[in-house]
């Protein structure tokens, strides 16, 4: 063969290889979700500017630590994990476009790290894309339930579990008349629909139900009406952040002796505690998921303290759940195979059983099956804690804790 003809043949072969690479997603520097990419790309929908920004930031701390650990240990099947991020600002109407952008950028799986309403909004999208969307901290039961739930998962105990625990706690301490104050976010509207009926079915009367916009600067009128209703306790149902601190600062002034109970948000947002007036959080009970008896929690707290130094303010449930989310995905990808499709990763996740959690009581685990897309194995993922006089989370609430089997 002449040199000219040989060169022409090599050129044809090279062109064919290039086209083949483009057709399979190779050569573009991004993981298409097949065996072509060097890295295994994890997409994350987060909130950097909206009502769940503080929650999202805490979860991101645990997510980042887990990815760093896994990559330093050799990755998954010899491949590094690569995290790509997009913020939806906790605006559910924006979340589908944000998620599709992550998929187009090569995400093999999606971590939902924004509001529960956002996670619900993208269920049809992940169904169409056939890609796992796993919520690190969201608690809306509907995320993991039909319709469009075959690719949607949550880790934490859902709002129905929290409602069951609190209803039992109210009965134990003699609360029969409950007042509620909430924010006007879509997430809390959805969660309250699942939560308040559980209270009412247990014999509790809701004597007042007040709402405040997320940008409120004065909630005295709402809390004055609540005080006039003379409830046995005040339940604060909120995304947390500055508005929840405002709720507690005001309640501490208007109804200082009323017991206050909250969801998980404020107890897992260390940056917000300093906004509270002295003693304003005293004796506030909240649904934590961190217990001193869980050695995995203690170990994770030590790792985060070593990484963050003076910025470390204590282990939060959101950081622990973010951390565990990555390790669950690692195991799912290993079960499915590093060359598996995004749809096959779902099959791998559904094979995970009794995964030891970094949150909840000692021995608490997570499991998934084709019919169980809520990871928590029972009520021992919920730990009720209370704040001290110094506006810091203190001991477990002695009056009531969920029974562990």
PDB file of C-alpha atoms in Angstrom, residues 116-297:
ATOM      1  CA  UNK A 116     -39.842  19.144  49.785  1.00  0.00           C
ATOM      2  CA  UNK A 117     -42.077  20.995  47.349  1.00  0.00           C
ATOM      3  CA  UNK A 118     -39.201  21.039  44.843  1.00  0.00           C
ATOM      4  CA  UNK A 119     -38.678  17.300  45.230  1.00  0.00           C
ATOM      5  CA  UNK A 120     -42.368  16.660  44.597  1.00  0.00           C
ATOM      6  CA  UNK A 121     -42.390  18.949  41.570  1.00  0.00           C
ATOM      7  CA  UNK A 122     -39.728  16.941  39.704  1.00  0.00           C
ATOM      8  CA  UNK A 123     -41.227  13.482  40.198  1.00  0.00           C
ATOM      9  CA  UNK A 124     -42.660  13.348  36.650  1.00  0.00           C
ATOM     10  CA  UNK A 125     -39.353  14.635  35.260  1.00  0.00           C
ATOM     11  CA  UNK A 126     -37.188  11.976  36.887  1.00  0.00           C
ATOM     12  CA  UNK A 127     -39.744   9.406  35.777  1.00  0.00           C
ATOM     13  CA  UNK A 128     -39.300  10.547  32.183  1.00  0.00           C
ATOM     14  CA  UNK A 129     -35.514  10.717  32.474  1.00  0.00           C
ATOM     15  CA  UNK A 130     -35.366   7.379  34.327  1.00  0.00           C
ATOM     16  CA  UNK A 131     -32.852   8.772  36.807  1.00  0.00           C
ATOM     17  CA  UNK A 132     -32.798   8.386  40.600  1.00  0.00           C
ATOM     18  CA  UNK A 133     -33.658  11.506  42.609  1.00  0.00           C
ATOM     19  CA  UNK A 134     -32.930  10.902  46.285  1.00  0.00           C
ATOM     20  CA  UNK A 135     -33.896  13.501  48.887  1.00  0.00           C
ATOM     21  CA  UNK A 136     -31.247  13.995  51.543  1.00  0.00           C
ATOM     22  CA  UNK A 137     -33.413  15.761  54.141  1.00  0.00           C
ATOM     23  CA  UNK A 138     -36.937  16.154  52.737  1.00  0.00           C
ATOM     24  CA  UNK A 139     -39.774  14.628  54.766  1.00  0.00           C
ATOM     25  CA  UNK A 140     -42.875  14.958  52.562  1.00  0.00           C
ATOM     26  CA  UNK A 141     -44.387  11.481  52.353  1.00  0.00           C
ATOM     27  CA  UNK A 142     -45.695  12.181  48.844  1.00  0.00           C
ATOM     28  CA  UNK A 143     -42.157  12.256  47.418  1.00  0.00           C
ATOM     29  CA  UNK A 144     -41.842   8.495  47.796  1.00  0.00           C
ATOM     30  CA  UNK A 145     -45.464   7.555  47.117  1.00  0.00           C
ATOM     31  CA  UNK A 146     -47.352   6.990  43.839  1.00  0.00           C
ATOM     32  CA  UNK A 147     -47.839   8.358  41.303  1.00  0.00           C
ATOM     33  CA  UNK A 148     -44.497   8.888  39.528  1.00  0.00           C
ATOM     34  CA  UNK A 149     -42.458   7.535  42.397  1.00  0.00           C
ATOM     35  CA  UNK A 150     -40.455   4.723  40.822  1.00  0.00           C
ATOM     36  CA  UNK A 151     -37.310   6.899  40.729  1.00  0.00           C
ATOM     37  CA  UNK A 152     -37.979   9.124  43.763  1.00  0.00           C
ATOM     38  CA  UNK A 153     -36.579   8.255  47.203  1.00  0.00           C
ATOM     39  CA  UNK A 154     -36.217   9.870  50.642  1.00  0.00           C
ATOM     40  CA  UNK A 155     -33.904   8.976  53.532  1.00  0.00           C
ATOM     41  CA  UNK A 156     -35.482  10.563  56.571  1.00  0.00           C
ATOM     42  CA  UNK A 157     -38.558   9.643  58.566  1.00  0.00           C
ATOM     43  CA  UNK A 158     -41.493  11.216  56.716  1.00  0.00           C
ATOM     44  CA  UNK A 159     -43.849  13.799  58.177  1.00  0.00           C
ATOM     45  CA  UNK A 160     -46.373  11.067  59.027  1.00  0.00           C
ATOM     46  CA  UNK A 161     -43.803   9.443  61.346  1.00  0.00           C
ATOM     47  CA  UNK A 162     -43.061  12.798  62.980  1.00  0.00           C
ATOM     48  CA  UNK A 163     -46.782  13.423  63.426  1.00  0.00           C
ATOM     49  CA  UNK A 164     -47.218  10.014  65.054  1.00  0.00           C
ATOM     50  CA  UNK A 165     -44.362  10.657  67.484  1.00  0.00           C
ATOM     51  CA  UNK A 166     -45.571  14.120  68.451  1.00  0.00           C
ATOM     52  CA  UNK A 167     -49.174  12.984  68.874  1.00  0.00           C
ATOM     53  CA  UNK A 168     -47.949  10.368  71.353  1.00  0.00           C
ATOM     54  CA  UNK A 169     -45.769  12.933  73.093  1.00  0.00           C
ATOM     55  CA  UNK A 170     -48.665  15.386  73.438  1.00  0.00           C
ATOM     56  CA  UNK A 171     -50.787  12.658  74.972  1.00  0.00           C
ATOM     57  CA  UNK A 172     -47.987  11.793  77.400  1.00  0.00           C
ATOM     58  CA  UNK A 173     -47.611  15.386  78.665  1.00  0.00           C
ATOM     59  CA  UNK A 174     -51.338  16.191  78.651  1.00  0.00           C
ATOM     60  CA  UNK A 175     -51.641  18.552  75.677  1.00  0.00           C
ATOM     61  CA  UNK A 176     -55.218  18.596  74.375  1.00  0.00           C
ATOM     62  CA  UNK A 177     -55.396  22.148  72.987  1.00  0.00           C
ATOM     63  CA  UNK A 178     -52.705  23.035  70.470  1.00  0.00           C
ATOM     64  CA  UNK A 179     -51.960  26.284  68.633  1.00  0.00           C
ATOM     65  CA  UNK A 180     -50.015  26.289  65.364  1.00  0.00           C
ATOM     66  CA  UNK A 181     -47.983  29.013  63.692  1.00  0.00           C
ATOM     67  CA  UNK A 182     -46.465  28.405  60.282  1.00  0.00           C
ATOM     68  CA  UNK A 183     -44.881  30.140  57.326  1.00  0.00           C
ATOM     69  CA  UNK A 184     -46.572  30.510  53.939  1.00  0.00           C
ATOM     70  CA  UNK A 185     -44.132  28.372  51.915  1.00  0.00           C
ATOM     71  CA  UNK A 186     -45.446  25.660  49.573  1.00  0.00           C
ATOM     72  CA  UNK A 187     -43.381  23.108  51.466  1.00  0.00           C
ATOM     73  CA  UNK A 188     -44.999  23.846  54.821  1.00  0.00           C
ATOM     74  CA  UNK A 189     -48.467  23.953  53.268  1.00  0.00           C
ATOM     75  CA  UNK A 190     -47.917  20.412  52.037  1.00  0.00           C
ATOM     76  CA  UNK A 191     -46.347  19.153  55.266  1.00  0.00           C
ATOM     77  CA  UNK A 192     -49.096  20.639  57.430  1.00  0.00           C
ATOM     78  CA  UNK A 193     -51.727  18.803  55.387  1.00  0.00           C
ATOM     79  CA  UNK A 194     -50.092  15.552  56.405  1.00  0.00           C
ATOM     80  CA  UNK A 195     -49.244  16.565  59.960  1.00  0.00           C
ATOM     81  CA  UNK A 196     -52.216  18.351  61.518  1.00  0.00           C
ATOM     82  CA  UNK A 197     -54.826  15.647  60.757  1.00  0.00           C
ATOM     83  CA  UNK A 198     -52.679  13.179  62.714  1.00  0.00           C
ATOM     84  CA  UNK A 199     -52.861  15.485  65.735  1.00  0.00           C
ATOM     85  CA  UNK A 200     -56.621  15.889  65.382  1.00  0.00           C
ATOM     86  CA  UNK A 201     -57.191  12.155  64.964  1.00  0.00           C
ATOM     87  CA  UNK A 202     -55.341  11.589  68.234  1.00  0.00           C
ATOM     88  CA  UNK A 203     -57.833  13.802  70.087  1.00  0.00           C
ATOM     89  CA  UNK A 204     -55.991  17.131  69.994  1.00  0.00           C
ATOM     90  CA  UNK A 205     -57.993  20.277  69.226  1.00  0.00           C
ATOM     91  CA  UNK A 206     -56.294  22.924  67.098  1.00  0.00           C
ATOM     92  CA  UNK A 207     -57.489  26.088  68.873  1.00  0.00           C
ATOM     93  CA  UNK A 208     -55.556  28.514  66.640  1.00  0.00           C
ATOM     94  CA  UNK A 209     -53.798  28.220  63.301  1.00  0.00           C
ATOM     95  CA  UNK A 210     -51.828  31.288  62.207  1.00  0.00           C
ATOM     96  CA  UNK A 211     -49.646  31.907  59.166  1.00  0.00           C
ATOM     97  CA  UNK A 212     -46.943  34.472  58.338  1.00  0.00           C
ATOM     98  CA  UNK A 213     -45.161  35.337  55.065  1.00  0.00           C
ATOM     99  CA  UNK A 214     -41.540  34.235  54.799  1.00  0.00           C
ATOM    100  CA  UNK A 215     -40.389  37.874  54.695  1.00  0.00           C
ATOM    101  CA  UNK A 216     -42.308  38.904  57.836  1.00  0.00           C
ATOM    102  CA  UNK A 217     -40.699  41.356  60.250  1.00  0.00           C
ATOM    103  CA  UNK A 218     -43.517  41.392  62.810  1.00  0.00           C
ATOM    104  CA  UNK A 219     -45.538  38.386  63.966  1.00  0.00           C
ATOM    105  CA  UNK A 220     -46.912  39.901  67.184  1.00  0.00           C
ATOM    106  CA  UNK A 221     -50.512  40.047  65.858  1.00  0.00           C
ATOM    107  CA  UNK A 222     -50.526  36.341  65.049  1.00  0.00           C
ATOM    108  CA  UNK A 223     -49.012  35.342  68.389  1.00  0.00           C
ATOM    109  CA  UNK A 224     -51.327  37.652  70.315  1.00  0.00           C
ATOM    110  CA  UNK A 225     -54.314  35.868  68.770  1.00  0.00           C
ATOM    111  CA  UNK A 226     -52.722  32.537  69.668  1.00  0.00           C
ATOM    112  CA  UNK A 227     -52.187  33.618  73.273  1.00  0.00           C
ATOM    113  CA  UNK A 228     -55.838  34.665  73.485  1.00  0.00           C
ATOM    114  CA  UNK A 229     -56.867  31.107  72.494  1.00  0.00           C
ATOM    115  CA  UNK A 230     -55.108  29.772  75.630  1.00  0.00           C
ATOM    116  CA  UNK A 231     -53.473  26.664  74.113  1.00  0.00           C
ATOM    117  CA  UNK A 232     -51.680  24.045  76.186  1.00  0.00           C
ATOM    118  CA  UNK A 233     -48.709  24.295  73.814  1.00  0.00           C
ATOM    119  CA  UNK A 234     -47.525  26.126  70.694  1.00  0.00           C
ATOM    120  CA  UNK A 235     -46.428  24.125  67.660  1.00  0.00           C
ATOM    121  CA  UNK A 236     -44.083  25.960  65.267  1.00  0.00           C
ATOM    122  CA  UNK A 237     -44.186  24.524  61.749  1.00  0.00           C
ATOM    123  CA  UNK A 238     -41.598  26.329  59.664  1.00  0.00           C
ATOM    124  CA  UNK A 239     -38.698  26.073  57.247  1.00  0.00           C
ATOM    125  CA  UNK A 240     -36.559  27.612  59.979  1.00  0.00           C
ATOM    126  CA  UNK A 241     -34.224  30.530  59.326  1.00  0.00           C
ATOM    127  CA  UNK A 242     -34.878  34.102  60.423  1.00  0.00           C
ATOM    128  CA  UNK A 243     -38.663  33.761  60.426  1.00  0.00           C
ATOM    129  CA  UNK A 244     -38.670  30.873  62.883  1.00  0.00           C
ATOM    130  CA  UNK A 245     -36.325  32.800  65.177  1.00  0.00           C
ATOM    131  CA  UNK A 246     -38.773  35.691  64.959  1.00  0.00           C
ATOM    132  CA  UNK A 247     -41.587  33.318  65.960  1.00  0.00           C
ATOM    133  CA  UNK A 248     -39.660  32.237  69.050  1.00  0.00           C
ATOM    134  CA  UNK A 249     -38.396  35.689  70.010  1.00  0.00           C
ATOM    135  CA  UNK A 250     -41.966  37.000  69.897  1.00  0.00           C
ATOM    136  CA  UNK A 251     -43.541  33.996  71.607  1.00  0.00           C
ATOM    137  CA  UNK A 252     -40.971  34.276  74.393  1.00  0.00           C
ATOM    138  CA  UNK A 253     -42.286  37.791  75.065  1.00  0.00           C
ATOM    139  CA  UNK A 254     -46.029  37.280  74.583  1.00  0.00           C
ATOM    140  CA  UNK A 255     -46.528  33.789  76.020  1.00  0.00           C
ATOM    141  CA  UNK A 256     -43.285  32.959  77.875  1.00  0.00           C
ATOM    142  CA  UNK A 257     -44.672  30.035  79.874  1.00  0.00           C
ATOM    143  CA  UNK A 258     -46.285  28.122  77.007  1.00  0.00           C
ATOM    144  CA  UNK A 259     -44.432  24.946  75.995  1.00  0.00           C
ATOM    145  CA  UNK A 260     -43.124  25.194  72.418  1.00  0.00           C
ATOM    146  CA  UNK A 261     -42.510  22.347  70.006  1.00  0.00           C
ATOM    147  CA  UNK A 262     -40.956  22.617  66.544  1.00  0.00           C
ATOM    148  CA  UNK A 263     -40.029  20.534  63.547  1.00  0.00           C
ATOM    149  CA  UNK A 264     -36.400  19.740  62.772  1.00  0.00           C
ATOM    150  CA  UNK A 265     -35.422  22.921  60.946  1.00  0.00           C
ATOM    151  CA  UNK A 266     -34.218  25.300  63.656  1.00  0.00           C
ATOM    152  CA  UNK A 267     -32.470  22.590  65.661  1.00  0.00           C
ATOM    153  CA  UNK A 268     -30.331  21.796  62.628  1.00  0.00           C
ATOM    154  CA  UNK A 269     -29.450  25.352  61.592  1.00  0.00           C
ATOM    155  CA  UNK A 270     -26.639  26.459  63.928  1.00  0.00           C
ATOM    156  CA  UNK A 271     -26.162  29.798  62.196  1.00  0.00           C
ATOM    157  CA  UNK A 272     -29.668  30.870  63.198  1.00  0.00           C
ATOM    158  CA  UNK A 273     -29.311  30.260  66.951  1.00  0.00           C
ATOM    159  CA  UNK A 274     -27.308  33.441  67.470  1.00  0.00           C
ATOM    160  CA  UNK A 275     -30.266  35.439  66.121  1.00  0.00           C
ATOM    161  CA  UNK A 276     -32.414  34.372  69.066  1.00  0.00           C
ATOM    162  CA  UNK A 277     -32.736  36.690  72.064  1.00  0.00           C
ATOM    163  CA  UNK A 278     -31.277  35.411  75.351  1.00  0.00           C
ATOM    164  CA  UNK A 279     -33.387  32.526  76.591  1.00  0.00           C
ATOM    165  CA  UNK A 280     -35.833  32.709  73.680  1.00  0.00           C
ATOM    166  CA  UNK A 281     -35.221  29.068  72.714  1.00  0.00           C
ATOM    167  CA  UNK A 282     -35.175  27.795  76.302  1.00  0.00           C
ATOM    168  CA  UNK A 283     -36.950  24.435  76.636  1.00  0.00           C
ATOM    169  CA  UNK A 284     -37.970  24.416  72.953  1.00  0.00           C
ATOM    170  CA  UNK A 285     -38.443  20.782  71.886  1.00  0.00           C
ATOM    171  CA  UNK A 286     -37.653  19.818  68.308  1.00  0.00           C
ATOM    172  CA  UNK A 287     -37.536  16.683  66.180  1.00  0.00           C
ATOM    173  CA  UNK A 288     -33.844  15.988  65.918  1.00  0.00           C
ATOM    174  CA  UNK A 289     -32.265  12.862  64.511  1.00  0.00           C
ATOM    175  CA  UNK A 290     -28.974  13.027  66.421  1.00  0.00           C
ATOM    176  CA  UNK A 291     -28.512  10.973  69.557  1.00  0.00           C
ATOM    177  CA  UNK A 292     -25.451  10.783  71.800  1.00  0.00           C
ATOM    178  CA  UNK A 293     -25.711   6.983  71.901  1.00  0.00           C
ATOM    179  CA  UNK A 294     -25.056   6.567  68.166  1.00  0.00           C
ATOM    180  CA  UNK A 295     -21.335   5.909  67.753  1.00  0.00           C
ATOM    181  CA  UNK A 296     -21.573   6.593  64.012  1.00  0.00           C
ATOM    182  CA  UNK A 297     -22.870  10.087  64.768  1.00  0.00           C
TER     183      UNK A 297
END
